[in-house]
Amino acid sequence: MDEQKYTVEETGPRVEEFLDLILDDMDFDVEFEIVTGEHTHPDLEDPDLLVKFSGPDVDLLLANKAEVLLALEVLTMEALRMPAEHHSKLCFDANEYRLMRIEELRLSAITAAEKVKQTRRPFHFNPMNSRERRIIHLSLRNEKDIRSESTGTGPFRQVVVLPIDMPLPEPIRPPRPGPPGRGGPPGRGGPPGRRQGPPQRRGGRRP
């Protein structure tokens, strides 16, 4: 087992300070708890730290495949100056989203493998982070007729599933998003502004 590099006692206060600051600016009514990482799946790395979110606005963190939750995770890693090889040591979660996402990716990997076997055409997944790419690779590691490879760079890095004897194709760049409509991006409704009083969070800053 790898030595634990980040602990609740030493790293937790730095995570808490950063999240207090950014969540106040976002005006999200959520709470968070920083605990020692849990063993979620036998094939996956165990994070050193797990940050669990709850509260009235937690659904906002989980919208669009947990886009905001994952962005907060990346921003926190940057704030802590964690090297890329340590990114699996910190995990953000809410409402057991991570476990459900693992099962979703495993099912998607199996479905893609069957499609490739039938058509002998490569299947490109949408770009995803390294932790999710690893789930795809591990889900297909025992396949004999197909293989999975990561291709692309940066935010466009994706997994391709293809026949075992086929050369790796070029990555597919997703289309650029179109211009926003006149009404602007969807929001939470009501005029802009802060709530009356700061949101309450476990372990928040002292007044």
PDB file of C-alpha atoms in Angstrom:
ATOM      1  CA  MET A   1       0.000   0.000   0.000  1.00  0.00           C
ATOM      2  CA  ASP A   2       1.295   3.471  -0.887  1.00  0.00           C
ATOM      3  CA  GLU A   3       2.228   5.764   1.970  1.00  0.00           C
ATOM      4  CA  GLN A   4      -0.429   8.369   2.733  1.00  0.00           C
ATOM      5  CA  LYS A   5       0.814  11.736   1.469  1.00  0.00           C
ATOM      6  CA  TYR A   6      -2.128  13.929   2.535  1.00  0.00           C
ATOM      7  CA  THR A   7      -3.890  13.771   5.893  1.00  0.00           C
ATOM      8  CA  VAL A   8      -6.973  15.383   7.388  1.00  0.00           C
ATOM      9  CA  GLU A   9      -4.856  16.935  10.134  1.00  0.00           C
ATOM     10  CA  GLU A  10      -2.199  18.485   7.882  1.00  0.00           C
ATOM     11  CA  THR A  11      -3.890  19.060   4.520  1.00  0.00           C
ATOM     12  CA  GLY A  12      -7.517  19.351   5.660  1.00  0.00           C
ATOM     13  CA  PRO A  13      -7.222  22.947   6.966  1.00  0.00           C
ATOM     14  CA  ARG A  14      -5.754  24.113   3.633  1.00  0.00           C
ATOM     15  CA  VAL A  15      -8.582  22.458   1.697  1.00  0.00           C
ATOM     16  CA  GLU A  16     -11.120  23.962   4.096  1.00  0.00           C
ATOM     17  CA  GLU A  17      -9.677  27.474   3.800  1.00  0.00           C
ATOM     18  CA  PHE A  18      -9.737  27.375   0.001  1.00  0.00           C
ATOM     19  CA  LEU A  19     -13.261  25.938  -0.225  1.00  0.00           C
ATOM     20  CA  ASP A  20     -14.620  28.459   2.286  1.00  0.00           C
ATOM     21  CA  LEU A  21     -13.289  31.258   0.119  1.00  0.00           C
ATOM     22  CA  ILE A  22     -14.477  29.976  -3.249  1.00  0.00           C
ATOM     23  CA  LEU A  23     -17.889  28.739  -2.063  1.00  0.00           C
ATOM     24  CA  ASP A  24     -18.613  32.108  -0.471  1.00  0.00           C
ATOM     25  CA  ASP A  25     -17.891  33.763  -3.814  1.00  0.00           C
ATOM     26  CA  MET A  26     -20.126  31.256  -5.620  1.00  0.00           C
ATOM     27  CA  ASP A  27     -22.901  31.766  -3.046  1.00  0.00           C
ATOM     28  CA  PHE A  28     -23.675  28.036  -2.886  1.00  0.00           C
ATOM     29  CA  ASP A  29     -25.560  26.865   0.186  1.00  0.00           C
ATOM     30  CA  VAL A  30     -23.608  23.656   0.789  1.00  0.00           C
ATOM     31  CA  GLU A  31     -21.734  22.025   3.621  1.00  0.00           C
ATOM     32  CA  PHE A  32     -18.623  19.897   3.340  1.00  0.00           C
ATOM     33  CA  GLU A  33     -16.783  17.398   5.496  1.00  0.00           C
ATOM     34  CA  ILE A  34     -13.152  16.372   4.997  1.00  0.00           C
ATOM     35  CA  VAL A  35     -12.439  12.762   5.952  1.00  0.00           C
ATOM     36  CA  THR A  36      -9.846  10.086   5.303  1.00  0.00           C
ATOM     37  CA  GLY A  37     -10.312   8.459   1.887  1.00  0.00           C
ATOM     38  CA  GLU A  38     -12.525   5.411   1.490  1.00  0.00           C
ATOM     39  CA  HIS A  39     -11.910   2.212  -0.479  1.00  0.00           C
ATOM     40  CA  THR A  40     -14.621   2.503  -3.141  1.00  0.00           C
ATOM     41  CA  HIS A  41     -13.568  -0.180  -5.635  1.00  0.00           C
ATOM     42  CA  PRO A  42     -10.847  -2.887  -5.626  1.00  0.00           C
ATOM     43  CA  ASP A  43      -9.389  -1.750  -8.970  1.00  0.00           C
ATOM     44  CA  LEU A  44      -9.193   1.952  -8.189  1.00  0.00           C
ATOM     45  CA  GLU A  45      -6.736   4.039  -6.219  1.00  0.00           C
ATOM     46  CA  ASP A  46      -7.794   4.931  -2.710  1.00  0.00           C
ATOM     47  CA  PRO A  47      -7.715   8.701  -2.188  1.00  0.00           C
ATOM     48  CA  ASP A  48      -5.940  10.036   0.873  1.00  0.00           C
ATOM     49  CA  LEU A  49      -8.651  12.655   1.403  1.00  0.00           C
ATOM     50  CA  LEU A  50     -12.349  12.588   0.612  1.00  0.00           C
ATOM     51  CA  VAL A  51     -14.408  15.801   0.653  1.00  0.00           C
ATOM     52  CA  LYS A  52     -18.128  15.063   1.038  1.00  0.00           C
ATOM     53  CA  PHE A  53     -20.628  17.770   0.107  1.00  0.00           C
ATOM     54  CA  SER A  54     -24.234  18.068   1.233  1.00  0.00           C
ATOM     55  CA  GLY A  55     -26.863  20.766   1.627  1.00  0.00           C
ATOM     56  CA  PRO A  56     -29.685  22.508  -0.287  1.00  0.00           C
ATOM     57  CA  ASP A  57     -27.535  23.430  -3.314  1.00  0.00           C
ATOM     58  CA  VAL A  58     -25.698  20.123  -3.712  1.00  0.00           C
ATOM     59  CA  ASP A  59     -27.653  19.393  -6.915  1.00  0.00           C
ATOM     60  CA  LEU A  60     -25.944  22.395  -8.495  1.00  0.00           C
ATOM     61  CA  LEU A  61     -22.600  20.702  -7.903  1.00  0.00           C
ATOM     62  CA  LEU A  62     -23.845  17.525  -9.593  1.00  0.00           C
ATOM     63  CA  ALA A  63     -25.517  19.098 -12.636  1.00  0.00           C
ATOM     64  CA  ASN A  64     -24.118  18.253 -16.091  1.00  0.00           C
ATOM     65  CA  LYS A  65     -22.267  15.139 -14.895  1.00  0.00           C
ATOM     66  CA  ALA A  66     -20.944  16.874 -11.767  1.00  0.00           C
ATOM     67  CA  GLU A  67     -19.251  19.579 -13.817  1.00  0.00           C
ATOM     68  CA  VAL A  68     -19.001  22.050 -10.916  1.00  0.00           C
ATOM     69  CA  LEU A  69     -17.982  19.368  -8.398  1.00  0.00           C
ATOM     70  CA  LEU A  70     -15.129  18.192 -10.608  1.00  0.00           C
ATOM     71  CA  ALA A  71     -14.089  21.771 -11.372  1.00  0.00           C
ATOM     72  CA  LEU A  72     -13.882  22.486  -7.630  1.00  0.00           C
ATOM     73  CA  GLU A  73     -11.748  19.377  -7.238  1.00  0.00           C
ATOM     74  CA  VAL A  74      -9.308  20.519  -9.935  1.00  0.00           C
ATOM     75  CA  LEU A  75      -9.157  24.081  -8.578  1.00  0.00           C
ATOM     76  CA  THR A  76      -8.416  22.765  -5.098  1.00  0.00           C
ATOM     77  CA  MET A  77      -5.594  20.581  -6.438  1.00  0.00           C
ATOM     78  CA  GLU A  78      -4.146  23.627  -8.175  1.00  0.00           C
ATOM     79  CA  ALA A  79      -4.450  25.715  -5.010  1.00  0.00           C
ATOM     80  CA  LEU A  80      -2.616  22.993  -3.049  1.00  0.00           C
ATOM     81  CA  ARG A  81      -0.011  22.741  -5.842  1.00  0.00           C
ATOM     82  CA  MET A  82      -0.486  19.001  -6.017  1.00  0.00           C
ATOM     83  CA  PRO A  83       1.604  17.385  -8.775  1.00  0.00           C
ATOM     84  CA  ALA A  84      -0.312  15.543 -11.503  1.00  0.00           C
ATOM     85  CA  GLU A  85       0.745  12.139 -10.166  1.00  0.00           C
ATOM     86  CA  HIS A  86      -0.994  12.941  -6.854  1.00  0.00           C
ATOM     87  CA  HIS A  87      -4.367  13.955  -8.311  1.00  0.00           C
ATOM     88  CA  SER A  88      -5.911  10.609  -7.393  1.00  0.00           C
ATOM     89  CA  LYS A  89      -5.127  11.360  -3.721  1.00  0.00           C
ATOM     90  CA  LEU A  90      -7.943  13.912  -3.401  1.00  0.00           C
ATOM     91  CA  CYS A  91     -11.554  13.072  -4.208  1.00  0.00           C
ATOM     92  CA  PHE A  92     -14.700  15.233  -4.050  1.00  0.00           C
ATOM     93  CA  ASP A  93     -18.078  13.509  -3.792  1.00  0.00           C
ATOM     94  CA  ALA A  94     -21.753  14.194  -3.106  1.00  0.00           C
ATOM     95  CA  ASN A  95     -24.730  11.843  -2.846  1.00  0.00           C
ATOM     96  CA  GLU A  96     -22.502   8.850  -3.724  1.00  0.00           C
ATOM     97  CA  TYR A  97     -22.000  10.285  -7.208  1.00  0.00           C
ATOM     98  CA  ARG A  98     -18.560   8.682  -7.579  1.00  0.00           C
ATOM     99  CA  LEU A  99     -19.806   5.117  -7.030  1.00  0.00           C
ATOM    100  CA  MET A 100     -22.670   5.610  -9.460  1.00  0.00           C
ATOM    101  CA  ARG A 101     -20.282   7.110 -12.012  1.00  0.00           C
ATOM    102  CA  ILE A 102     -17.963   4.093 -11.724  1.00  0.00           C
ATOM    103  CA  GLU A 103     -20.811   1.728 -12.545  1.00  0.00           C
ATOM    104  CA  GLU A 104     -21.955   3.959 -15.410  1.00  0.00           C
ATOM    105  CA  LEU A 105     -18.466   3.969 -16.925  1.00  0.00           C
ATOM    106  CA  ARG A 106     -18.036   0.223 -16.493  1.00  0.00           C
ATOM    107  CA  LEU A 107     -21.320  -0.424 -18.288  1.00  0.00           C
ATOM    108  CA  SER A 108     -20.380   2.030 -21.042  1.00  0.00           C
ATOM    109  CA  ALA A 109     -17.018   0.283 -21.491  1.00  0.00           C
ATOM    110  CA  ILE A 110     -18.645  -3.141 -21.848  1.00  0.00           C
ATOM    111  CA  THR A 111     -21.213  -1.789 -24.310  1.00  0.00           C
ATOM    112  CA  ALA A 112     -18.486  -0.106 -26.382  1.00  0.00           C
ATOM    113  CA  ALA A 113     -16.441  -3.313 -26.441  1.00  0.00           C
ATOM    114  CA  GLU A 114     -19.362  -5.317 -27.794  1.00  0.00           C
ATOM    115  CA  LYS A 115     -20.026  -2.707 -30.470  1.00  0.00           C
ATOM    116  CA  VAL A 116     -16.382  -2.745 -31.587  1.00  0.00           C
ATOM    117  CA  LYS A 117     -16.381  -6.541 -31.764  1.00  0.00           C
ATOM    118  CA  GLN A 118     -19.452  -6.490 -33.985  1.00  0.00           C
ATOM    119  CA  THR A 119     -18.474  -3.628 -36.303  1.00  0.00           C
ATOM    120  CA  ARG A 120     -14.651  -3.697 -36.095  1.00  0.00           C
ATOM    121  CA  ARG A 121     -14.790   0.086 -36.003  1.00  0.00           C
ATOM    122  CA  PRO A 122     -13.113   2.125 -33.233  1.00  0.00           C
ATOM    123  CA  PHE A 123     -15.301   3.712 -30.570  1.00  0.00           C
ATOM    124  CA  HIS A 124     -14.280   7.131 -29.190  1.00  0.00           C
ATOM    125  CA  PHE A 125     -15.430   8.139 -25.723  1.00  0.00           C
ATOM    126  CA  ASN A 126     -15.923  11.794 -24.925  1.00  0.00           C
ATOM    127  CA  PRO A 127     -12.921  13.457 -23.248  1.00  0.00           C
ATOM    128  CA  MET A 128     -12.679  12.647 -19.550  1.00  0.00           C
ATOM    129  CA  ASN A 129     -10.244  13.023 -16.688  1.00  0.00           C
ATOM    130  CA  SER A 130      -7.496  10.522 -15.900  1.00  0.00           C
ATOM    131  CA  ARG A 131      -9.432   8.889 -13.065  1.00  0.00           C
ATOM    132  CA  GLU A 132     -12.388   8.104 -15.326  1.00  0.00           C
ATOM    133  CA  ARG A 133     -10.154   6.964 -18.196  1.00  0.00           C
ATOM    134  CA  ARG A 134      -8.550   4.505 -15.809  1.00  0.00           C
ATOM    135  CA  ILE A 135     -11.977   3.013 -15.010  1.00  0.00           C
ATOM    136  CA  ILE A 136     -12.568   2.367 -18.729  1.00  0.00           C
ATOM    137  CA  HIS A 137      -9.151   0.760 -19.159  1.00  0.00           C
ATOM    138  CA  LEU A 138      -9.537  -1.460 -16.112  1.00  0.00           C
ATOM    139  CA  SER A 139     -13.013  -2.527 -17.160  1.00  0.00           C
ATOM    140  CA  LEU A 140     -11.609  -3.843 -20.460  1.00  0.00           C
ATOM    141  CA  ARG A 141      -8.252  -5.170 -19.285  1.00  0.00           C
ATOM    142  CA  ASN A 142      -9.264  -8.840 -19.693  1.00  0.00           C
ATOM    143  CA  GLU A 143     -10.609  -8.476 -23.236  1.00  0.00           C
ATOM    144  CA  LYS A 144      -8.657 -10.477 -25.830  1.00  0.00           C
ATOM    145  CA  ASP A 145     -10.045  -9.210 -29.151  1.00  0.00           C
ATOM    146  CA  ILE A 146     -10.133  -5.493 -28.400  1.00  0.00           C
ATOM    147  CA  ARG A 147      -8.014  -2.990 -26.534  1.00  0.00           C
ATOM    148  CA  SER A 148      -8.414   0.510 -25.092  1.00  0.00           C
ATOM    149  CA  GLU A 149      -5.986   3.388 -25.556  1.00  0.00           C
ATOM    150  CA  SER A 150      -5.871   6.990 -24.383  1.00  0.00           C
ATOM    151  CA  THR A 151      -5.294   9.573 -27.100  1.00  0.00           C
ATOM    152  CA  GLY A 152      -5.372  13.344 -27.411  1.00  0.00           C
ATOM    153  CA  THR A 153      -3.925  15.960 -25.107  1.00  0.00           C
ATOM    154  CA  GLY A 154      -5.069  18.167 -22.250  1.00  0.00           C
ATOM    155  CA  PRO A 155      -8.834  18.575 -21.837  1.00  0.00           C
ATOM    156  CA  PHE A 156      -9.393  16.645 -25.105  1.00  0.00           C
ATOM    157  CA  ARG A 157      -7.715  13.437 -23.893  1.00  0.00           C
ATOM    158  CA  GLN A 158     -10.103  10.548 -24.493  1.00  0.00           C
ATOM    159  CA  VAL A 159     -10.308   6.749 -24.526  1.00  0.00           C
ATOM    160  CA  VAL A 160     -10.586   4.841 -27.801  1.00  0.00           C
ATOM    161  CA  VAL A 161     -11.729   1.212 -27.886  1.00  0.00           C
ATOM    162  CA  LEU A 162     -10.579  -0.619 -31.007  1.00  0.00           C
ATOM    163  CA  PRO A 163      -9.763  -4.086 -32.392  1.00  0.00           C
ATOM    164  CA  ILE A 164      -6.547  -5.514 -31.009  1.00  0.00           C
ATOM    165  CA  ASP A 165      -4.786  -5.414 -34.410  1.00  0.00           C
ATOM    166  CA  MET A 166      -5.948  -1.961 -35.540  1.00  0.00           C
ATOM    167  CA  PRO A 167      -3.634   1.094 -35.465  1.00  0.00           C
ATOM    168  CA  LEU A 168      -4.654   3.852 -33.092  1.00  0.00           C
ATOM    169  CA  PRO A 169      -6.719   6.471 -34.989  1.00  0.00           C
ATOM    170  CA  GLU A 170      -6.451  10.209 -34.549  1.00  0.00           C
ATOM    171  CA  PRO A 171      -8.453  11.643 -31.627  1.00  0.00           C
ATOM    172  CA  ILE A 172     -11.805  13.234 -32.373  1.00  0.00           C
ATOM    173  CA  ARG A 173     -12.090  16.853 -31.270  1.00  0.00           C
ATOM    174  CA  PRO A 174     -15.562  17.631 -29.907  1.00  0.00           C
ATOM    175  CA  PRO A 175     -17.361  20.535 -31.614  1.00  0.00           C
ATOM    176  CA  ARG A 176     -16.958  23.983 -30.151  1.00  0.00           C
ATOM    177  CA  PRO A 177     -19.990  25.185 -28.192  1.00  0.00           C
ATOM    178  CA  GLY A 178     -22.181  27.654 -30.037  1.00  0.00           C
ATOM    179  CA  PRO A 179     -22.691  31.263 -28.893  1.00  0.00           C
ATOM    180  CA  PRO A 180     -25.016  31.732 -25.923  1.00  0.00           C
ATOM    181  CA  GLY A 181     -28.609  32.721 -26.598  1.00  0.00           C
ATOM    182  CA  ARG A 182     -29.968  36.169 -25.961  1.00  0.00           C
ATOM    183  CA  GLY A 183     -31.298  35.103 -22.619  1.00  0.00           C
ATOM    184  CA  GLY A 184     -27.813  34.152 -21.405  1.00  0.00           C
ATOM    185  CA  PRO A 185     -26.909  30.937 -19.586  1.00  0.00           C
ATOM    186  CA  PRO A 186     -29.568  29.332 -17.403  1.00  0.00           C
ATOM    187  CA  GLY A 187     -29.364  30.432 -13.822  1.00  0.00           C
ATOM    188  CA  ARG A 188     -31.047  29.856 -10.518  1.00  0.00           C
ATOM    189  CA  GLY A 189     -33.654  32.563 -11.107  1.00  0.00           C
ATOM    190  CA  GLY A 190     -34.190  35.889  -9.425  1.00  0.00           C
ATOM    191  CA  PRO A 191     -31.957  38.946  -9.470  1.00  0.00           C
ATOM    192  CA  PRO A 192     -28.230  38.579  -8.866  1.00  0.00           C
ATOM    193  CA  GLY A 193     -26.952  39.094  -5.385  1.00  0.00           C
ATOM    194  CA  ARG A 194     -25.936  37.286  -2.258  1.00  0.00           C
ATOM    195  CA  ARG A 195     -28.114  35.456   0.217  1.00  0.00           C
ATOM    196  CA  GLN A 196     -29.051  37.064   3.500  1.00  0.00           C
ATOM    197  CA  GLY A 197     -26.192  35.820   5.631  1.00  0.00           C
ATOM    198  CA  PRO A 198     -23.383  33.383   4.696  1.00  0.00           C
ATOM    199  CA  PRO A 199     -24.114  29.685   4.091  1.00  0.00           C
ATOM    200  CA  GLN A 200     -23.333  27.415   7.006  1.00  0.00           C
ATOM    201  CA  ARG A 201     -20.692  24.726   6.511  1.00  0.00           C
ATOM    202  CA  ARG A 202     -19.102  22.215   8.803  1.00  0.00           C
ATOM    203  CA  GLY A 203     -15.577  23.267   9.556  1.00  0.00           C
ATOM    204  CA  GLY A 204     -16.087  26.744   8.110  1.00  0.00           C
ATOM    205  CA  ARG A 205     -14.045  29.749   9.029  1.00  0.00           C
ATOM    206  CA  ARG A 206     -14.510  31.201  12.474  1.00  0.00           C
ATOM    207  CA  PRO A 207     -16.062  34.692  12.597  1.00  0.00           C
TER     208      PRO A 207
END
